[in-house]
Amino acid sequence: MEALANFVATLHFAYFLFIVGGFIGILAGARQSWPWIYNPWFRIAHLCAVLVVLAEDVFHFPCALNVLESGLRAAPANAASDPGALSRVLDILLRHTIPGWFLEAMYWTLGALLLLLMFLLPPRFRRSQPVARANQPIGEAGSS
């Protein structure tokens, strides 16, 4: 169970890095004109990741990854064992480096800024070209 708990903690840390790193990437990409920052799939997934954290805060839901990891670490097989080095490092990274009030403020600020950036730097959806029938100009494809 320890390995599975470490996997969940690593996934949790990756989620955090996706949120923070994605925001930094969007800002840096805007200055450097990187085309990937306009990818609608990335932008929507990134905004949704932040909105999930904000919904947990608004509705006072515990973080699902925290609950899962705590449950795995509290399993009877792990009760007598000493947590490994990876467990301690992940615990420090996830829970002891940044105070909770700061994380809350950061996520609310990121959520507001990301929503604003959706309008200032909107994602670019590709428009599909209409399919022309044989021997018909594109403008007349739908008329018959």
mmCIF file with all atom_site columns, C-alpha atoms in Angstrom:
data_model
loop_
_atom_site.group_PDB
_atom_site.id
_atom_site.type_symbol
_atom_site.label_atom_id
_atom_site.label_alt_id
_atom_site.label_comp_id
_atom_site.label_asym_id
_atom_site.label_entity_id
_atom_site.label_seq_id
_atom_site.pdbx_PDB_ins_code
_atom_site.Cartn_x
_atom_site.Cartn_y
_atom_site.Cartn_z
_atom_site.occupancy
_atom_site.B_iso_or_equiv
_atom_site.pdbx_formal_charge
_atom_site.auth_seq_id
_atom_site.auth_comp_id
_atom_site.auth_asym_id
_atom_site.auth_atom_id
_atom_site.pdbx_PDB_model_num
ATOM 1   C CA . MET A 1 1   ? 0.000   0.000  0.000   1.00 0.00 ? 1   MET A CA 1
ATOM 2   C CA . GLU A 1 2   ? 2.932   2.320  0.633   1.00 0.00 ? 2   GLU A CA 1
ATOM 3   C CA . ALA A 1 3   ? 3.866   2.296  -3.057  1.00 0.00 ? 3   ALA A CA 1
ATOM 4   C CA . LEU A 1 4   ? 0.288   3.099  -4.069  1.00 0.00 ? 4   LEU A CA 1
ATOM 5   C CA . ALA A 1 5   ? 0.111   5.911  -1.496  1.00 0.00 ? 5   ALA A CA 1
ATOM 6   C CA . ASN A 1 6   ? 3.383   7.297  -2.885  1.00 0.00 ? 6   ASN A CA 1
ATOM 7   C CA . PHE A 1 7   ? 1.944   7.115  -6.392  1.00 0.00 ? 7   PHE A CA 1
ATOM 8   C CA . VAL A 1 8   ? -1.125  9.102  -5.284  1.00 0.00 ? 8   VAL A CA 1
ATOM 9   C CA . ALA A 1 9   ? 1.100   11.673 -3.546  1.00 0.00 ? 9   ALA A CA 1
ATOM 10  C CA . THR A 1 10  ? 3.232   11.972 -6.688  1.00 0.00 ? 10  THR A CA 1
ATOM 11  C CA . LEU A 1 11  ? 0.084   12.418 -8.769  1.00 0.00 ? 11  LEU A CA 1
ATOM 12  C CA . HIS A 1 12  ? -1.074  15.102 -6.333  1.00 0.00 ? 12  HIS A CA 1
ATOM 13  C CA . PHE A 1 13  ? 2.249   16.924 -6.633  1.00 0.00 ? 13  PHE A CA 1
ATOM 14  C CA . ALA A 1 14  ? 2.058   16.662 -10.449 1.00 0.00 ? 14  ALA A CA 1
ATOM 15  C CA . TYR A 1 15  ? -1.458  18.168 -10.317 1.00 0.00 ? 15  TYR A CA 1
ATOM 16  C CA . PHE A 1 16  ? -0.091  21.085 -8.298  1.00 0.00 ? 16  PHE A CA 1
ATOM 17  C CA . LEU A 1 17  ? 2.778   21.554 -10.764 1.00 0.00 ? 17  LEU A CA 1
ATOM 18  C CA . PHE A 1 18  ? 0.350   21.428 -13.704 1.00 0.00 ? 18  PHE A CA 1
ATOM 19  C CA . ILE A 1 19  ? -1.679  24.255 -12.179 1.00 0.00 ? 19  ILE A CA 1
ATOM 20  C CA . VAL A 1 20  ? 1.222   26.476 -11.171 1.00 0.00 ? 20  VAL A CA 1
ATOM 21  C CA . GLY A 1 21  ? 3.492   25.576 -14.090 1.00 0.00 ? 21  GLY A CA 1
ATOM 22  C CA . GLY A 1 22  ? 0.670   25.966 -16.592 1.00 0.00 ? 22  GLY A CA 1
ATOM 23  C CA . PHE A 1 23  ? -0.087  29.447 -15.310 1.00 0.00 ? 23  PHE A CA 1
ATOM 24  C CA . ILE A 1 24  ? 3.572   30.466 -15.487 1.00 0.00 ? 24  ILE A CA 1
ATOM 25  C CA . GLY A 1 25  ? 3.782   28.907 -18.958 1.00 0.00 ? 25  GLY A CA 1
ATOM 26  C CA . ILE A 1 26  ? 0.759   30.855 -20.177 1.00 0.00 ? 26  ILE A CA 1
ATOM 27  C CA . LEU A 1 27  ? 2.232   34.131 -18.932 1.00 0.00 ? 27  LEU A CA 1
ATOM 28  C CA . ALA A 1 28  ? 5.694   33.392 -20.323 1.00 0.00 ? 28  ALA A CA 1
ATOM 29  C CA . GLY A 1 29  ? 4.217   32.105 -23.577 1.00 0.00 ? 29  GLY A CA 1
ATOM 30  C CA . ALA A 1 30  ? 2.234   35.297 -24.044 1.00 0.00 ? 30  ALA A CA 1
ATOM 31  C CA . ARG A 1 31  ? 5.432   37.326 -23.887 1.00 0.00 ? 31  ARG A CA 1
ATOM 32  C CA . GLN A 1 32  ? 7.311   34.934 -26.187 1.00 0.00 ? 32  GLN A CA 1
ATOM 33  C CA . SER A 1 33  ? 4.390   34.267 -28.587 1.00 0.00 ? 33  SER A CA 1
ATOM 34  C CA . TRP A 1 34  ? 4.423   30.516 -27.988 1.00 0.00 ? 34  TRP A CA 1
ATOM 35  C CA . PRO A 1 35  ? 1.562   28.984 -30.009 1.00 0.00 ? 35  PRO A CA 1
ATOM 36  C CA . TRP A 1 36  ? 0.782   26.177 -27.511 1.00 0.00 ? 36  TRP A CA 1
ATOM 37  C CA . ILE A 1 37  ? -0.694  28.638 -25.010 1.00 0.00 ? 37  ILE A CA 1
ATOM 38  C CA . TYR A 1 38  ? -3.637  29.089 -27.378 1.00 0.00 ? 38  TYR A CA 1
ATOM 39  C CA . ASN A 1 39  ? -4.391  25.344 -27.490 1.00 0.00 ? 39  ASN A CA 1
ATOM 40  C CA . PRO A 1 40  ? -8.024  25.117 -26.351 1.00 0.00 ? 40  PRO A CA 1
ATOM 41  C CA . TRP A 1 41  ? -7.639  21.611 -24.874 1.00 0.00 ? 41  TRP A CA 1
ATOM 42  C CA . PHE A 1 42  ? -4.764  22.688 -22.664 1.00 0.00 ? 42  PHE A CA 1
ATOM 43  C CA . ARG A 1 43  ? -6.420  25.941 -21.619 1.00 0.00 ? 43  ARG A CA 1
ATOM 44  C CA . ILE A 1 44  ? -9.769  24.332 -20.767 1.00 0.00 ? 44  ILE A CA 1
ATOM 45  C CA . ALA A 1 45  ? -8.112  21.426 -18.894 1.00 0.00 ? 45  ALA A CA 1
ATOM 46  C CA . HIS A 1 46  ? -5.941  23.880 -16.975 1.00 0.00 ? 46  HIS A CA 1
ATOM 47  C CA . LEU A 1 47  ? -8.845  26.128 -16.025 1.00 0.00 ? 47  LEU A CA 1
ATOM 48  C CA . CYS A 1 48  ? -10.925 23.094 -14.993 1.00 0.00 ? 48  CYS A CA 1
ATOM 49  C CA . ALA A 1 49  ? -8.066  21.833 -12.796 1.00 0.00 ? 49  ALA A CA 1
ATOM 50  C CA . VAL A 1 50  ? -8.104  25.134 -10.909 1.00 0.00 ? 50  VAL A CA 1
ATOM 51  C CA . LEU A 1 51  ? -11.909 25.181 -10.755 1.00 0.00 ? 51  LEU A CA 1
ATOM 52  C CA . VAL A 1 52  ? -11.918 21.714 -9.136  1.00 0.00 ? 52  VAL A CA 1
ATOM 53  C CA . VAL A 1 53  ? -9.720  23.041 -6.318  1.00 0.00 ? 53  VAL A CA 1
ATOM 54  C CA . LEU A 1 54  ? -11.911 26.126 -5.947  1.00 0.00 ? 54  LEU A CA 1
ATOM 55  C CA . ALA A 1 55  ? -15.077 23.992 -5.857  1.00 0.00 ? 55  ALA A CA 1
ATOM 56  C CA . GLU A 1 56  ? -13.523 21.920 -3.062  1.00 0.00 ? 56  GLU A CA 1
ATOM 57  C CA . ASP A 1 57  ? -12.922 25.142 -1.149  1.00 0.00 ? 57  ASP A CA 1
ATOM 58  C CA . VAL A 1 58  ? -16.392 26.596 -1.745  1.00 0.00 ? 58  VAL A CA 1
ATOM 59  C CA . PHE A 1 59  ? -18.268 23.408 -0.849  1.00 0.00 ? 59  PHE A CA 1
ATOM 60  C CA . HIS A 1 60  ? -15.811 22.401 1.914   1.00 0.00 ? 60  HIS A CA 1
ATOM 61  C CA . PHE A 1 61  ? -15.037 19.078 0.265   1.00 0.00 ? 61  PHE A CA 1
ATOM 62  C CA . PRO A 1 62  ? -11.793 17.432 1.299   1.00 0.00 ? 62  PRO A CA 1
ATOM 63  C CA . CYS A 1 63  ? -9.283  16.979 -1.505  1.00 0.00 ? 63  CYS A CA 1
ATOM 64  C CA . ALA A 1 64  ? -9.955  13.569 -3.046  1.00 0.00 ? 64  ALA A CA 1
ATOM 65  C CA . LEU A 1 65  ? -6.239  12.893 -3.496  1.00 0.00 ? 65  LEU A CA 1
ATOM 66  C CA . ASN A 1 66  ? -5.545  13.720 0.168   1.00 0.00 ? 66  ASN A CA 1
ATOM 67  C CA . VAL A 1 67  ? -8.352  11.426 1.307   1.00 0.00 ? 67  VAL A CA 1
ATOM 68  C CA . LEU A 1 68  ? -7.170  8.588  -0.933  1.00 0.00 ? 68  LEU A CA 1
ATOM 69  C CA . GLU A 1 69  ? -3.551  8.941  0.133   1.00 0.00 ? 69  GLU A CA 1
ATOM 70  C CA . SER A 1 70  ? -4.455  9.127  3.844   1.00 0.00 ? 70  SER A CA 1
ATOM 71  C CA . GLY A 1 71  ? -6.604  6.034  3.497   1.00 0.00 ? 71  GLY A CA 1
ATOM 72  C CA . LEU A 1 72  ? -3.787  4.131  1.826   1.00 0.00 ? 72  LEU A CA 1
ATOM 73  C CA . ARG A 1 73  ? -1.250  5.214  4.433   1.00 0.00 ? 73  ARG A CA 1
ATOM 74  C CA . ALA A 1 74  ? -3.604  4.247  7.283   1.00 0.00 ? 74  ALA A CA 1
ATOM 75  C CA . ALA A 1 75  ? -4.146  0.740  5.907   1.00 0.00 ? 75  ALA A CA 1
ATOM 76  C CA . PRO A 1 76  ? -3.375  -1.998 8.483   1.00 0.00 ? 76  PRO A CA 1
ATOM 77  C CA . ALA A 1 77  ? -0.384  -3.240 6.481   1.00 0.00 ? 77  ALA A CA 1
ATOM 78  C CA . ASN A 1 78  ? 1.266   0.178  6.914   1.00 0.00 ? 78  ASN A CA 1
ATOM 79  C CA . ALA A 1 79  ? 0.436   0.673  10.592  1.00 0.00 ? 79  ALA A CA 1
ATOM 80  C CA . ALA A 1 80  ? 3.628   -0.874 11.946  1.00 0.00 ? 80  ALA A CA 1
ATOM 81  C CA . SER A 1 81  ? 6.005   0.157  9.176   1.00 0.00 ? 81  SER A CA 1
ATOM 82  C CA . ASP A 1 82  ? 8.102   3.301  9.132   1.00 0.00 ? 82  ASP A CA 1
ATOM 83  C CA . PRO A 1 83  ? 7.285   5.525  6.152   1.00 0.00 ? 83  PRO A CA 1
ATOM 84  C CA . GLY A 1 84  ? 9.983   5.498  3.528   1.00 0.00 ? 84  GLY A CA 1
ATOM 85  C CA . ALA A 1 85  ? 12.122  8.399  2.388   1.00 0.00 ? 85  ALA A CA 1
ATOM 86  C CA . LEU A 1 86  ? 9.908   9.055  -0.638  1.00 0.00 ? 86  LEU A CA 1
ATOM 87  C CA . SER A 1 87  ? 6.858   9.269  1.623   1.00 0.00 ? 87  SER A CA 1
ATOM 88  C CA . ARG A 1 88  ? 8.558   11.825 3.845   1.00 0.00 ? 88  ARG A CA 1
ATOM 89  C CA . VAL A 1 89  ? 9.734   13.933 0.886   1.00 0.00 ? 89  VAL A CA 1
ATOM 90  C CA . LEU A 1 90  ? 6.287   13.933 -0.729  1.00 0.00 ? 90  LEU A CA 1
ATOM 91  C CA . ASP A 1 91  ? 4.666   14.801 2.606   1.00 0.00 ? 91  ASP A CA 1
ATOM 92  C CA . ILE A 1 92  ? 7.025   17.750 3.037   1.00 0.00 ? 92  ILE A CA 1
ATOM 93  C CA . LEU A 1 93  ? 6.431   18.953 -0.531  1.00 0.00 ? 93  LEU A CA 1
ATOM 94  C CA . LEU A 1 94  ? 2.647   18.650 -0.305  1.00 0.00 ? 94  LEU A CA 1
ATOM 95  C CA . ARG A 1 95  ? 1.854   19.739 3.219   1.00 0.00 ? 95  ARG A CA 1
ATOM 96  C CA . HIS A 1 96  ? 4.689   21.454 5.008   1.00 0.00 ? 96  HIS A CA 1
ATOM 97  C CA . THR A 1 97  ? 6.250   23.917 2.591   1.00 0.00 ? 97  THR A CA 1
ATOM 98  C CA . ILE A 1 98  ? 3.333   26.237 1.864   1.00 0.00 ? 98  ILE A CA 1
ATOM 99  C CA . PRO A 1 99  ? 0.762   27.284 4.491   1.00 0.00 ? 99  PRO A CA 1
ATOM 100 C CA . GLY A 1 100 ? -2.877  26.416 3.744   1.00 0.00 ? 100 GLY A CA 1
ATOM 101 C CA . TRP A 1 101 ? -4.064  30.037 3.781   1.00 0.00 ? 101 TRP A CA 1
ATOM 102 C CA . PHE A 1 102 ? -1.455  30.897 1.166   1.00 0.00 ? 102 PHE A CA 1
ATOM 103 C CA . LEU A 1 103 ? -2.510  27.994 -1.070  1.00 0.00 ? 103 LEU A CA 1
ATOM 104 C CA . GLU A 1 104 ? -6.144  29.088 -0.835  1.00 0.00 ? 104 GLU A CA 1
ATOM 105 C CA . ALA A 1 105 ? -5.285  32.678 -1.742  1.00 0.00 ? 105 ALA A CA 1
ATOM 106 C CA . MET A 1 106 ? -3.042  31.467 -4.559  1.00 0.00 ? 106 MET A CA 1
ATOM 107 C CA . TYR A 1 107 ? -5.732  29.222 -6.064  1.00 0.00 ? 107 TYR A CA 1
ATOM 108 C CA . TRP A 1 108 ? -8.397  31.950 -5.889  1.00 0.00 ? 108 TRP A CA 1
ATOM 109 C CA . THR A 1 109 ? -6.014  34.442 -7.483  1.00 0.00 ? 109 THR A CA 1
ATOM 110 C CA . LEU A 1 110 ? -5.023  31.942 -10.186 1.00 0.00 ? 110 LEU A CA 1
ATOM 111 C CA . GLY A 1 111 ? -8.670  31.147 -10.875 1.00 0.00 ? 111 GLY A CA 1
ATOM 112 C CA . ALA A 1 112 ? -9.551  34.815 -11.329 1.00 0.00 ? 112 ALA A CA 1
ATOM 113 C CA . LEU A 1 113 ? -6.476  35.514 -13.464 1.00 0.00 ? 113 LEU A CA 1
ATOM 114 C CA . LEU A 1 114 ? -7.009  32.430 -15.627 1.00 0.00 ? 114 LEU A CA 1
ATOM 115 C CA . LEU A 1 115 ? -10.596 33.437 -16.249 1.00 0.00 ? 115 LEU A CA 1
ATOM 116 C CA . LEU A 1 116 ? -9.393  36.902 -17.240 1.00 0.00 ? 116 LEU A CA 1
ATOM 117 C CA . LEU A 1 117 ? -6.713  35.391 -19.490 1.00 0.00 ? 117 LEU A CA 1
ATOM 118 C CA . MET A 1 118 ? -9.382  33.349 -21.277 1.00 0.00 ? 118 MET A CA 1
ATOM 119 C CA . PHE A 1 119 ? -10.643 36.692 -22.593 1.00 0.00 ? 119 PHE A CA 1
ATOM 120 C CA . LEU A 1 120 ? -7.319  38.522 -22.991 1.00 0.00 ? 120 LEU A CA 1
ATOM 121 C CA . LEU A 1 121 ? -5.508  35.554 -24.590 1.00 0.00 ? 121 LEU A CA 1
ATOM 122 C CA . PRO A 1 122 ? -8.397  33.397 -25.813 1.00 0.00 ? 122 PRO A CA 1
ATOM 123 C CA . PRO A 1 123 ? -7.776  29.833 -26.939 1.00 0.00 ? 123 PRO A CA 1
ATOM 124 C CA . ARG A 1 124 ? -7.912  29.415 -30.699 1.00 0.00 ? 124 ARG A CA 1
ATOM 125 C CA . PHE A 1 125 ? -10.324 26.854 -32.016 1.00 0.00 ? 125 PHE A CA 1
ATOM 126 C CA . ARG A 1 126 ? -9.740  25.735 -35.581 1.00 0.00 ? 126 ARG A CA 1
ATOM 127 C CA . ARG A 1 127 ? -12.639 26.303 -37.888 1.00 0.00 ? 127 ARG A CA 1
ATOM 128 C CA . SER A 1 128 ? -13.415 23.378 -40.116 1.00 0.00 ? 128 SER A CA 1
ATOM 129 C CA . GLN A 1 129 ? -13.701 24.119 -43.791 1.00 0.00 ? 129 GLN A CA 1
ATOM 130 C CA . PRO A 1 130 ? -16.978 23.168 -45.475 1.00 0.00 ? 130 PRO A CA 1
ATOM 131 C CA . VAL A 1 131 ? -16.714 20.136 -47.717 1.00 0.00 ? 131 VAL A CA 1
ATOM 132 C CA . ALA A 1 132 ? -17.402 21.035 -51.345 1.00 0.00 ? 132 ALA A CA 1
ATOM 133 C CA . ARG A 1 133 ? -19.222 18.625 -53.590 1.00 0.00 ? 133 ARG A CA 1
ATOM 134 C CA . ALA A 1 134 ? -17.655 17.701 -56.881 1.00 0.00 ? 134 ALA A CA 1
ATOM 135 C CA . ASN A 1 135 ? -17.855 20.481 -59.473 1.00 0.00 ? 135 ASN A CA 1
ATOM 136 C CA . GLN A 1 136 ? -19.411 22.930 -57.018 1.00 0.00 ? 136 GLN A CA 1
ATOM 137 C CA . PRO A 1 137 ? -17.744 26.013 -55.616 1.00 0.00 ? 137 PRO A CA 1
ATOM 138 C CA . ILE A 1 138 ? -17.413 26.078 -51.837 1.00 0.00 ? 138 ILE A CA 1
ATOM 139 C CA . GLY A 1 139 ? -19.998 28.851 -51.439 1.00 0.00 ? 139 GLY A CA 1
ATOM 140 C CA . GLU A 1 140 ? -22.672 26.706 -53.108 1.00 0.00 ? 140 GLU A CA 1
ATOM 141 C CA . ALA A 1 141 ? -21.908 23.419 -51.304 1.00 0.00 ? 141 ALA A CA 1
ATOM 142 C CA . GLY A 1 142 ? -24.998 23.512 -49.083 1.00 0.00 ? 142 GLY A CA 1
ATOM 143 C CA . SER A 1 143 ? -27.516 24.707 -51.674 1.00 0.00 ? 143 SER A CA 1
ATOM 144 C CA . SER A 1 144 ? -29.312 22.127 -53.809 1.00 0.00 ? 144 SER A CA 1
#
